[in-house]
Tab-separated table of C-alpha atoms in Angstrom:
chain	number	residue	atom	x	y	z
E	1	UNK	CA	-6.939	-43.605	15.886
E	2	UNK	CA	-7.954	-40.372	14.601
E	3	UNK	CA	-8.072	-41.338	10.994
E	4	UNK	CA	-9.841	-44.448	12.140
E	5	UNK	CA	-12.407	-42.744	13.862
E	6	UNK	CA	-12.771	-39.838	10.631
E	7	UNK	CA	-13.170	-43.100	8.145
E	8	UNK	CA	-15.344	-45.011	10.106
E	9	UNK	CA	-18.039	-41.785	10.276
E	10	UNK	CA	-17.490	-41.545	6.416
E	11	UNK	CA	-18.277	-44.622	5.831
E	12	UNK	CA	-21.709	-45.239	8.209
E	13	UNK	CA	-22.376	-41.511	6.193
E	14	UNK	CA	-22.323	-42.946	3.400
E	15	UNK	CA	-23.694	-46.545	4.289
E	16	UNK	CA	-27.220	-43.691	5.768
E	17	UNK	CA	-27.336	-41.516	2.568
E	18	UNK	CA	-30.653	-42.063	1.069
E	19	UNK	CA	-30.146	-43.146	-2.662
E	20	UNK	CA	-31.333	-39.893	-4.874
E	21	UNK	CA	-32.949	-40.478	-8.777
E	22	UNK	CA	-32.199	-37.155	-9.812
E	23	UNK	CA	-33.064	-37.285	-13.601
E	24	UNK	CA	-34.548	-40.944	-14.192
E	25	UNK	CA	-37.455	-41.180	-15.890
E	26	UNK	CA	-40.390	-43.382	-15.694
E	27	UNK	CA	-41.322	-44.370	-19.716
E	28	UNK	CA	-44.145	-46.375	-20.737
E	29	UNK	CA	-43.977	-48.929	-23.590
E	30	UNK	CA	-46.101	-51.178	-25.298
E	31	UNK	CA	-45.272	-54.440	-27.105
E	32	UNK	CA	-47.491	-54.707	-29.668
E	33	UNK	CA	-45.583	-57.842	-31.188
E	34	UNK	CA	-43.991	-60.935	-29.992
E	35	UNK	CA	-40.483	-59.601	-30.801
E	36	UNK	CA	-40.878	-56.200	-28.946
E	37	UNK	CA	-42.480	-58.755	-26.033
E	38	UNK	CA	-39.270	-60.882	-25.871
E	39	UNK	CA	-37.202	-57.165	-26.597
E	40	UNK	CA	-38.302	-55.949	-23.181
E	41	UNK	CA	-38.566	-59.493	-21.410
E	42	UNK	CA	-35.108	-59.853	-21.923
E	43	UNK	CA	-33.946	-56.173	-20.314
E	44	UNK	CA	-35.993	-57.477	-17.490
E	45	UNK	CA	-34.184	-60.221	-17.069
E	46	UNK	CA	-30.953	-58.582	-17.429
E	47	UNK	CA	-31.995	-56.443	-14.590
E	48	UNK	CA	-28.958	-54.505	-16.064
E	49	UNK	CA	-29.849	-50.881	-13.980
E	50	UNK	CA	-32.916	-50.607	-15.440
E	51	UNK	CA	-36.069	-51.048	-13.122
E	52	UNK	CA	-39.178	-52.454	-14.637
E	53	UNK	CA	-42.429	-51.087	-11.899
E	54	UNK	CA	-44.687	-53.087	-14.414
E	55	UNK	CA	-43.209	-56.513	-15.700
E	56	UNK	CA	-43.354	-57.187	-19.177
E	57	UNK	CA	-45.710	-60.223	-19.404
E	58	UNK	CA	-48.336	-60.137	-22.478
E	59	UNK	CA	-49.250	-58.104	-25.737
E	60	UNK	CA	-50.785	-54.538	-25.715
E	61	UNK	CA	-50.613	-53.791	-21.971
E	62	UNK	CA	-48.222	-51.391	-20.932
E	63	UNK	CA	-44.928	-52.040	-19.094
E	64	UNK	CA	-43.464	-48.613	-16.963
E	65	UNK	CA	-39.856	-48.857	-16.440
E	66	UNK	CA	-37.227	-46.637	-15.012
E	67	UNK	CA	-34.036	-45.591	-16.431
E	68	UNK	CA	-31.358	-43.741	-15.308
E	69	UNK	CA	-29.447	-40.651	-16.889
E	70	UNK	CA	-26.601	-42.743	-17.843
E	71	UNK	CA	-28.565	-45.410	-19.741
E	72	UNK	CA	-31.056	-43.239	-21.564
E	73	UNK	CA	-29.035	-43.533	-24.537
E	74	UNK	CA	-29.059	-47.461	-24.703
E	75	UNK	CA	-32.698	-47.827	-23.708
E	76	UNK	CA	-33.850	-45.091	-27.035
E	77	UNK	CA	-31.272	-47.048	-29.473
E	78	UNK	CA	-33.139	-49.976	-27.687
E	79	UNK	CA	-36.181	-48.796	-28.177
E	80	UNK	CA	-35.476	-47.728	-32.149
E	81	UNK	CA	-34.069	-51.244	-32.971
E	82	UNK	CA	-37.526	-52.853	-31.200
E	83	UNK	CA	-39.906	-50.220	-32.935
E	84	UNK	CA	-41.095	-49.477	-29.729
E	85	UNK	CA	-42.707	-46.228	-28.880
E	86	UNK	CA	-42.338	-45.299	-25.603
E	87	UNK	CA	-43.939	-42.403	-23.759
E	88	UNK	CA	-42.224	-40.078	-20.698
E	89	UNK	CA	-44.901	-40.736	-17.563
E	90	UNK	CA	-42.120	-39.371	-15.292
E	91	UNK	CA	-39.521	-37.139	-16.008
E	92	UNK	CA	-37.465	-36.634	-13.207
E	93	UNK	CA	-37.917	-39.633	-10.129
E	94	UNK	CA	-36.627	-37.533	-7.752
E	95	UNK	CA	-38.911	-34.399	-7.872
E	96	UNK	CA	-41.911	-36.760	-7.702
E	97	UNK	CA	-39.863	-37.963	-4.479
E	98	UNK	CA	-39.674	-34.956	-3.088
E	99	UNK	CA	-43.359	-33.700	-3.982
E	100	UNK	CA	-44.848	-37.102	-2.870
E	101	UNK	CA	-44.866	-35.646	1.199
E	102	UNK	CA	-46.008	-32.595	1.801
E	103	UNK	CA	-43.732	-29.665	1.862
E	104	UNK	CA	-44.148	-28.789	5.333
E	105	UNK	CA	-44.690	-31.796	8.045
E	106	UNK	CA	-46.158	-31.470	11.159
E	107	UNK	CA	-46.265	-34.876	12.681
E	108	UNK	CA	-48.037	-34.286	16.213
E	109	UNK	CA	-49.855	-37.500	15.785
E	110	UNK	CA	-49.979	-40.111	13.093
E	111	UNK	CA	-52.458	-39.423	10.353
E	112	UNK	CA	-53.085	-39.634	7.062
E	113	UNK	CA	-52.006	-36.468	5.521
E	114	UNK	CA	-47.960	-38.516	5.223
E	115	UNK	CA	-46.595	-41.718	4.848
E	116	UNK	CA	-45.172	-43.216	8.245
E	117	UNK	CA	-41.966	-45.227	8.768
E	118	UNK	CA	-41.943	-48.657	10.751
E	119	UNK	CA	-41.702	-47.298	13.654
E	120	UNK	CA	-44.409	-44.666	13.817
E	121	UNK	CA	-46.135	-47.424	11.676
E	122	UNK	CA	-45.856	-49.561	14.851
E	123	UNK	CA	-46.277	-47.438	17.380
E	124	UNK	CA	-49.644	-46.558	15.915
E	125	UNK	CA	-50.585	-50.265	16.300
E	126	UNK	CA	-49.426	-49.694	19.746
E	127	UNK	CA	-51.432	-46.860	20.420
E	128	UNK	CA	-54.629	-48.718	19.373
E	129	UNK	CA	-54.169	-51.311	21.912
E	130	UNK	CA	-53.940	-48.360	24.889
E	131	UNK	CA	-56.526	-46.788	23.623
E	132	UNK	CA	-59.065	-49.621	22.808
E	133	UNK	CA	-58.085	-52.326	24.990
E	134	UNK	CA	-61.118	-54.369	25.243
E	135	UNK	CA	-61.317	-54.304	21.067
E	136	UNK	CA	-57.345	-54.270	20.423
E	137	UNK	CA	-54.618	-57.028	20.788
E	138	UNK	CA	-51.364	-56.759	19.437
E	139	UNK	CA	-50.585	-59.876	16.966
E	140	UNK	CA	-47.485	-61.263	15.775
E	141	UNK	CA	-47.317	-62.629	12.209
E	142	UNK	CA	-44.230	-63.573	11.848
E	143	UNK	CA	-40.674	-62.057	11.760
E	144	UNK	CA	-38.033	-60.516	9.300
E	145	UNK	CA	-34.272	-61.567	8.463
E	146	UNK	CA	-33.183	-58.773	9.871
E	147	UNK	CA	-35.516	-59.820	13.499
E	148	UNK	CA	-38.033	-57.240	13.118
E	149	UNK	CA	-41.662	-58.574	14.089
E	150	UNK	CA	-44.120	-58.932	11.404
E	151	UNK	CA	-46.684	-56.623	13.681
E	152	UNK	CA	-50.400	-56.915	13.308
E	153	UNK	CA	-53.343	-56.430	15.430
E	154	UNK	CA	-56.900	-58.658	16.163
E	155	UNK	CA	-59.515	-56.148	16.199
E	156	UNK	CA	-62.895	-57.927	17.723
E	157	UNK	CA	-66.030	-56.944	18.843
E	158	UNK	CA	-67.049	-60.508	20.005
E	159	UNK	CA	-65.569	-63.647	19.980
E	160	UNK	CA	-66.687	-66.556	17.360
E	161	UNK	CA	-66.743	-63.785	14.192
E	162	UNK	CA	-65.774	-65.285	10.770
E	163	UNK	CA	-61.972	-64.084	10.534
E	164	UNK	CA	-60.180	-61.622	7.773
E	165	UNK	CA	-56.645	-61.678	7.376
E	166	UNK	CA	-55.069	-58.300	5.797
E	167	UNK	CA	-51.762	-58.227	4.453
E	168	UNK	CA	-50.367	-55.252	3.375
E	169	UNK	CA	-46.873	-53.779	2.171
E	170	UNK	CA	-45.487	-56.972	0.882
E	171	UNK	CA	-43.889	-54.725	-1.120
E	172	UNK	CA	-41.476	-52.236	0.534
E	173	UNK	CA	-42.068	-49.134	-2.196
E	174	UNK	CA	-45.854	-49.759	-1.828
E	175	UNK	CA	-46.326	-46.737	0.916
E	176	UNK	CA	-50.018	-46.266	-0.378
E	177	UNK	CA	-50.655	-50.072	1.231
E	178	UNK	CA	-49.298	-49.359	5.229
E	179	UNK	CA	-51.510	-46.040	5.103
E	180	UNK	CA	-54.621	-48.023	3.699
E	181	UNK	CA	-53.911	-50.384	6.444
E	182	UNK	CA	-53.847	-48.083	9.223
E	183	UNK	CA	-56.939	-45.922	7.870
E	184	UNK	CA	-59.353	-48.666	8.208
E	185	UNK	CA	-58.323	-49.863	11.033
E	186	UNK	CA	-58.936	-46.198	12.582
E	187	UNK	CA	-62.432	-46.478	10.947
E	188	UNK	CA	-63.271	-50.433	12.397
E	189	UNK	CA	-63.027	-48.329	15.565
E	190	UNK	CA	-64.447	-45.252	15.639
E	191	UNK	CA	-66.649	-44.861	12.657
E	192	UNK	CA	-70.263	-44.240	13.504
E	193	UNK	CA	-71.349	-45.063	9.388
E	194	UNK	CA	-73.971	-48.158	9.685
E	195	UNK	CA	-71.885	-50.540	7.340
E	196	UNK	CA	-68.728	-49.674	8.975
E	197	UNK	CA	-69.855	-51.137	12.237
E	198	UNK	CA	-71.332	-53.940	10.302
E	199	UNK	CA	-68.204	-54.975	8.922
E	200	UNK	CA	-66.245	-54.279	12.190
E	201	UNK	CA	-68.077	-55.979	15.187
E	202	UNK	CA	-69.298	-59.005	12.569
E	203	UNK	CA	-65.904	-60.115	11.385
E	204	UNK	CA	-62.656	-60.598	13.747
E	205	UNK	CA	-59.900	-58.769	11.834
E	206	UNK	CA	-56.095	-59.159	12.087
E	207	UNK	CA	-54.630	-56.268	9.976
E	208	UNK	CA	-50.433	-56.352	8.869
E	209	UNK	CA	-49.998	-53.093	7.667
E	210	UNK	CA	-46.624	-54.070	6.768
E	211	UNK	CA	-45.615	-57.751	5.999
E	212	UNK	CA	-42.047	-56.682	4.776
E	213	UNK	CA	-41.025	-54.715	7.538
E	214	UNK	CA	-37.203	-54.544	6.750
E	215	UNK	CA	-37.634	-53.595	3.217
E	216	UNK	CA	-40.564	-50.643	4.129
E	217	UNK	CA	-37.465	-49.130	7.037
E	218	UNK	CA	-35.100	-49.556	4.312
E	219	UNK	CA	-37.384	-47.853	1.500
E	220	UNK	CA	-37.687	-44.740	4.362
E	221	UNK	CA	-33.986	-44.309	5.469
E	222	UNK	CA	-32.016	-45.092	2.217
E	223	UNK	CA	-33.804	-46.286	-1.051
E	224	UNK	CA	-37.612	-44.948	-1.764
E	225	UNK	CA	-37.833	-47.601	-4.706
E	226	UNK	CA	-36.892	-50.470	-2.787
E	227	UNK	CA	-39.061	-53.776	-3.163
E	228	UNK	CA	-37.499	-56.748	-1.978
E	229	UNK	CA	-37.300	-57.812	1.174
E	230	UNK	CA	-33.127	-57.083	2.443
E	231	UNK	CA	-32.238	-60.985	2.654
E	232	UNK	CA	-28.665	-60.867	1.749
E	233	UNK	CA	-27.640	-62.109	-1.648
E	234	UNK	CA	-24.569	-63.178	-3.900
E	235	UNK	CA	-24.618	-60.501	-6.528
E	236	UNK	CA	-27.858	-58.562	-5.198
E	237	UNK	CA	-29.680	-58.720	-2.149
E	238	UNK	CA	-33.188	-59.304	-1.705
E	239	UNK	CA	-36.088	-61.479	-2.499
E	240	UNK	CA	-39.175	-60.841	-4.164
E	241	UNK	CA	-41.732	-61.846	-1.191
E	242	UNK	CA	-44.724	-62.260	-2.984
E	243	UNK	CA	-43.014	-64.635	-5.279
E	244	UNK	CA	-41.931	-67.014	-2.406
E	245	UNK	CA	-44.469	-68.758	-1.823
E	246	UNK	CA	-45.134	-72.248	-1.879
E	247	UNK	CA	-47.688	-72.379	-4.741
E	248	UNK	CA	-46.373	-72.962	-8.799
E	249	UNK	CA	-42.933	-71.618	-7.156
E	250	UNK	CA	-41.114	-69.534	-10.025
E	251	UNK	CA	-42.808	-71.280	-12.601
E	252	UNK	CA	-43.950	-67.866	-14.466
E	253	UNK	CA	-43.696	-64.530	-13.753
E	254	UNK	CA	-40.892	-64.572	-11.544
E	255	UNK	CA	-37.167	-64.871	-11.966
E	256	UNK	CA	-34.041	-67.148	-10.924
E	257	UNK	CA	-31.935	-63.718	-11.310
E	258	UNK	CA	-30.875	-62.303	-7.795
E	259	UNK	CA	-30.704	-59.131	-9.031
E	260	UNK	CA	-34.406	-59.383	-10.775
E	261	UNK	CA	-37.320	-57.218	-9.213
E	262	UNK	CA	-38.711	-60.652	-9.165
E	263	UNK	CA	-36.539	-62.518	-8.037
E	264	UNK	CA	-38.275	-65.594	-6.444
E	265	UNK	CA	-35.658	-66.628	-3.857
E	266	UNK	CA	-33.410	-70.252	-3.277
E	267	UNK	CA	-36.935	-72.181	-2.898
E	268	UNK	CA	-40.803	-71.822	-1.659
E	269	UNK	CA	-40.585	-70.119	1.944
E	270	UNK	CA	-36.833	-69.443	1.325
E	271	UNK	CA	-37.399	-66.330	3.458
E	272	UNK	CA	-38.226	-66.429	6.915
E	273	UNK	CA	-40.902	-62.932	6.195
E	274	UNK	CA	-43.505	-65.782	4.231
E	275	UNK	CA	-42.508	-68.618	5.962
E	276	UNK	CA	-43.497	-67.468	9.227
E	277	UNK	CA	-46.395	-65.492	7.859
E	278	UNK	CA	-47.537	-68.755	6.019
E	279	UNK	CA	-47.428	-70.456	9.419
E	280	UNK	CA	-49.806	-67.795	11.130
E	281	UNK	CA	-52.262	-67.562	8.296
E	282	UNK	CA	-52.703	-71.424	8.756
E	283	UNK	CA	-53.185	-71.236	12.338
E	284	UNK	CA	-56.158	-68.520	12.159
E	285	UNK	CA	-57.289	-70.250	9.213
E	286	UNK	CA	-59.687	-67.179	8.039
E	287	UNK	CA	-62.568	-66.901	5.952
E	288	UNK	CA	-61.338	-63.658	4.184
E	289	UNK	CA	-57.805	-62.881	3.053
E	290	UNK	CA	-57.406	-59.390	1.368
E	291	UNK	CA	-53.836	-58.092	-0.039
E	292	UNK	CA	-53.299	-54.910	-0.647
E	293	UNK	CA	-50.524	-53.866	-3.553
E	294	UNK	CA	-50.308	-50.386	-5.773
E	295	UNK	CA	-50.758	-49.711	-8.725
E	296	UNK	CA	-52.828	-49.698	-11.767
E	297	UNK	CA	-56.364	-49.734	-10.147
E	298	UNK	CA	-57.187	-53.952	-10.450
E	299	UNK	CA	-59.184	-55.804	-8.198
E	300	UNK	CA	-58.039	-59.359	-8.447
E	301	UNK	CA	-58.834	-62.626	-7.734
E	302	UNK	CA	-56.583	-65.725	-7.693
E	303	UNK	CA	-54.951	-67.091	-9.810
E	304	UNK	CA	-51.393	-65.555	-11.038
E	305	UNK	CA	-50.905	-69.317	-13.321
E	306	UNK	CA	-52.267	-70.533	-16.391
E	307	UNK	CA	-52.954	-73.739	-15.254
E	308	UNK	CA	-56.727	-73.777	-13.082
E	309	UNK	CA	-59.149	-71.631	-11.956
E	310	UNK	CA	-60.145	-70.608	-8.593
E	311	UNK	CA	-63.143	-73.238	-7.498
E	312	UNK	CA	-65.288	-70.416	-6.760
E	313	UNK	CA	-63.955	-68.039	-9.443
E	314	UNK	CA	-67.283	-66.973	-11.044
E	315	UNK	CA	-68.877	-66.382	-7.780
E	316	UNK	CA	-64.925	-64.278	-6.830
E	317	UNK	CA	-66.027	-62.701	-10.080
E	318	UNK	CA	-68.897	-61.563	-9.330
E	319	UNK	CA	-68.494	-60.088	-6.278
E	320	UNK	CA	-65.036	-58.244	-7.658
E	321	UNK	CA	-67.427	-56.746	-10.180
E	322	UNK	CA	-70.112	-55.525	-7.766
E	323	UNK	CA	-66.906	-53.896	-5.536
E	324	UNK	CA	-65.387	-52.709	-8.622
E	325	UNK	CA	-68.781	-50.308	-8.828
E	326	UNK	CA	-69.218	-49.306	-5.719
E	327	UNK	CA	-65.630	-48.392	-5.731
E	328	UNK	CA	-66.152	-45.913	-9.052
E	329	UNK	CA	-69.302	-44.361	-7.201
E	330	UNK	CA	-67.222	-41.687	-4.876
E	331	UNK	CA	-64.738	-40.456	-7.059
E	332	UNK	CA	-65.605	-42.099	-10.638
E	333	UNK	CA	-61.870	-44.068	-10.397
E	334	UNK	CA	-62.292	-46.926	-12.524
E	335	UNK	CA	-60.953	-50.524	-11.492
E	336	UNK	CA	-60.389	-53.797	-13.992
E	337	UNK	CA	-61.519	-57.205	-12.104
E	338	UNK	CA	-60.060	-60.464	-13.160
E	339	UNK	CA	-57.764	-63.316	-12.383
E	340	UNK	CA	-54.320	-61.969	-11.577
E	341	UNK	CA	-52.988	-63.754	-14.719
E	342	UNK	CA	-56.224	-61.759	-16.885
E	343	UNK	CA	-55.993	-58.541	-15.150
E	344	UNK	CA	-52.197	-57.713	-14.819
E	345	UNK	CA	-49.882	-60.963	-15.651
E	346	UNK	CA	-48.425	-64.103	-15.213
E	347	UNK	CA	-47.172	-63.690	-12.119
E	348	UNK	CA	-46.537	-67.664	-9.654
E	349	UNK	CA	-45.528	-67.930	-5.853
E	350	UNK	CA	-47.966	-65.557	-4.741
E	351	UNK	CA	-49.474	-64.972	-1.351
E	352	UNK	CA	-52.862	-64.730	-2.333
E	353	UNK	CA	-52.733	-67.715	-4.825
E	354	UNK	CA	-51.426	-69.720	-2.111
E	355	UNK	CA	-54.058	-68.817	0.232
E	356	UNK	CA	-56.474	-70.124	-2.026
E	357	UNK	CA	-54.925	-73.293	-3.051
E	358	UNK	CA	-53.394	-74.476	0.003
E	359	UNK	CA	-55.635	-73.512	2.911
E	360	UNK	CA	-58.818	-72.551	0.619
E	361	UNK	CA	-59.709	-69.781	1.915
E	362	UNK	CA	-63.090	-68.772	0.671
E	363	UNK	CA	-62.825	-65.004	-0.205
E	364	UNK	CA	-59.781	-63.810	-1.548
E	365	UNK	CA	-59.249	-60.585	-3.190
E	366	UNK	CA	-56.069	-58.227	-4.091
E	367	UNK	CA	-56.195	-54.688	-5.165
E	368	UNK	CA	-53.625	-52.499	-7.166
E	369	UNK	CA	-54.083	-49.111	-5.769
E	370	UNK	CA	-54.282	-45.978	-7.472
E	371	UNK	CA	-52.833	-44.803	-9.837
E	372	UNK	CA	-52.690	-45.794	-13.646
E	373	UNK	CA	-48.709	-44.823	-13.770
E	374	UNK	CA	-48.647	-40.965	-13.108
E	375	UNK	CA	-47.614	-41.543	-10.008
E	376	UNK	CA	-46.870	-45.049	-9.774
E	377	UNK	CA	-45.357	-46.126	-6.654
E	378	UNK	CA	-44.770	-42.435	-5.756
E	379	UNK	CA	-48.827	-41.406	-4.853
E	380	UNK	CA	-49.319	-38.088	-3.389
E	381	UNK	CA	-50.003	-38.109	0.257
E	382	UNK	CA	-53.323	-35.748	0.038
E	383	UNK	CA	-54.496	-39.307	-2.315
E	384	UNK	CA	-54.173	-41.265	1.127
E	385	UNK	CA	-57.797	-40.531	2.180
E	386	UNK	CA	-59.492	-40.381	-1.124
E	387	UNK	CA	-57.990	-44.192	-2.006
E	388	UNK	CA	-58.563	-45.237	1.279
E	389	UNK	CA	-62.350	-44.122	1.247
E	390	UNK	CA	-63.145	-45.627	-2.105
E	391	UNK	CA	-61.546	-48.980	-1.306
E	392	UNK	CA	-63.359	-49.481	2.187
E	393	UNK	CA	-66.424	-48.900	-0.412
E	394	UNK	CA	-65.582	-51.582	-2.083
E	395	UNK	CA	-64.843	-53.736	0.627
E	396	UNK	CA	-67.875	-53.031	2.651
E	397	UNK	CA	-69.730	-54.529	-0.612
E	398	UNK	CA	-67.338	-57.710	-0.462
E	399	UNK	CA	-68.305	-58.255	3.538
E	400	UNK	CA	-71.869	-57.619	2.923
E	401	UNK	CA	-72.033	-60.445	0.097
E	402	UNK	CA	-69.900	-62.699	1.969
E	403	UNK	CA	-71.831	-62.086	5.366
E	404	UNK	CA	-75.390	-62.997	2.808
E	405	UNK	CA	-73.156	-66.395	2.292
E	406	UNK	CA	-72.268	-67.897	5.695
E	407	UNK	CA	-74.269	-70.073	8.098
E	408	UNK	CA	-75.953	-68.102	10.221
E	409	UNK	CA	-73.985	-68.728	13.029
E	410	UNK	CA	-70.798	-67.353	11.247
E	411	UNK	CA	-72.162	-64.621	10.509
């Protein structure tokens, strides 16, 4: 019994260790051809221990991928047989890690100096409600495989308000997006700026700082560069959530390979995470849908296919553009605004796309956070503040256009 006991403690050691990248580096690369496009297309499909945090999708943008110590040698000889140059943004994964909180935490009360697990992620949410009853209600979204609640909250000043929907950390890596989240919601409420309580008491919000709550836990406690949701699989676990849904299903941009970053899943809504956030996004039926991803600094509008445009895409445009400059104005960071297939890639079975196309939601943007690739998915928590700052910027422009649009009485 003894031995039992001893194994069984080894083994839930080793099932908690947190996953380390000691010596992987982050390269950049940049098909310049159609072969060198296919080259790298290919490794991503082969999802063979390399991990692609940009998808390889069109000419002459750059693709970042990871690769461990004990591929380096394959991905150069790779690389020389392509003729592709790559470039070192990262050299060692894990000291970014390890720099990316700050070296010593004080966690009296949740902030925005850290990144915050789930559960302080929740209990924030919680603490909202106590504290600002008659503004705050606690909303479910939906739930996970693993039966955590997809929580949100309604923030309202007054009843009859044009609504927004916010989803955030779709993406369980993403930690920039949660923070966002949780930073404007702290300003809807206690801000005294003059376009901050514009945009709070005219609009009814219902913020989801985290719409893959399993895979955000799991990206705390054991792997920091997990993506996917933690849907068991045959070969890999995990599903690609914002490839799931039921718009142009995995017909671009998105993989049949369970073990693909992008893996699209058995079928649209094959997870219950965007079915039963699909079913409370048609019940509030909002005005406003923004989704928040990191990174390369985009401000995008739907869609992720080749085949239509949005039916208000020049007027999306527009708008994106105006953001996009009130954005730069604080800290001079520069954002690209386009369709998510212009801006970034090819990319189907989106949230936002869906949004549009199935419950036409008006106004619907999605931003890629800072940064450009130095950081990647691993931002600095003293960048918390400044990102969050410049992108309430640029969404205070959005709400003032789109307030300038409705009937009076929505408004």
């Amino acid at each position: 019994m003894a031995m039992k006991g001893l194994l069984w403690l080894l083994l839930a050691t080793i099932a908690s260790a947190k996953l380390r990248y000691d010596g992987h580096k982050v390269f950049r690369v940049v098909p310049e051809d159609e072969h060198q496009l296919q080259a790298l297309r290919d490794l991503e499909e082969q999802s063979q221990g390399l991990n692609f945090w940009t998808s390889a999708r069109s000419l002459n943008r750059p693709v970042d991928v990871m690769v461990p110590p004990h591929l380096l040698r394959d991905f150069y000889e790779t690389a020389r047989r392509n003729q592709l140059t790559t470039e070192i943004f990262i050299d060692d994964v894990q000291k970014t890690i390890d720099s990316e909180r700050p070296a010593h935490k004080v966690k009296e009360a949740y902030g925005w100096t850290d990144y915050y697990d789930l559960n302080e992620t929740y209990g924030y949410l919680q603490s909202l409600v106590e504290e600002h009853p008659q503004h705050v209600a606690l909303y479910v979204g939906g739930r996970s495989y693993e039966g955590r609640e997809i929580l949100g909250v309604k923030l309202s000043y007054k009843e009859g308000n044009p609504k927004i929907f916010v989803e955030s950390g779709i993406h369980a890596r993403e930690w920039i997006c949660p923070a966002l989240s949780t930073w404007i919601l702290n300003q809807l409420l206690t801000s005294t700026d003059s376009d901050v309580r514009f945009i709070a008491e005219n609009f009814d919000w219902y913020v989801f700082p985290s719409t893959n709550p399993d895979g955000y836990q799991y990206s705390h406690t054991t792997d920091r560069m997990w993506r996917k949701t933690r849907t068991p699989g045959t070969s890999c676990d995990g599903v690609d959530p914002n490839r799931n849904w039921d718009d142009h299903w995995n017909e671009g941009g998105a993989s049949s390979n369970e073990c693909s970053e992008i893996y699209a899943g058995t079928g649209p809504f094959s997870t219950v995470e965007t079915a039963s956030l699909a079913d409370t996004i048609t019940e509030l039926n909002p005005t406003v849908y923004f989704s928040f991803h990191s990174y390369s600094q985009l401000l995008m509008v739907p869609f992720g296919h080749r085949y239509e445009m949005a039916n208000n895409y020049y007027k999306l445009l527009e708008i994106g553009n105006i953001a996009a400059v009130s954005l730069s104005k604080r800290f001079g960071t520069q954002y690209v605004v386009g369709s998510i297939i212009e801006a970034i890639y090819e990319a189907t079975g989106g949230s936002m796309d869906w949004a549009k196309s199935k419950l036409n939601v008006t106004y619907t943007f999605e931003w890629e956070l800072r940064d450009k690739g130095n950081y990647g998915f691993l931002l600095p928590a003293d960048q918390i503040v400044p990102t969050s700052e410049e992108t309430l910027d640029s969404i205070i422009t959005i709400l003032r256009r789109v307030s300038l649009a409705l009937p009076k009485n929505e408004s």
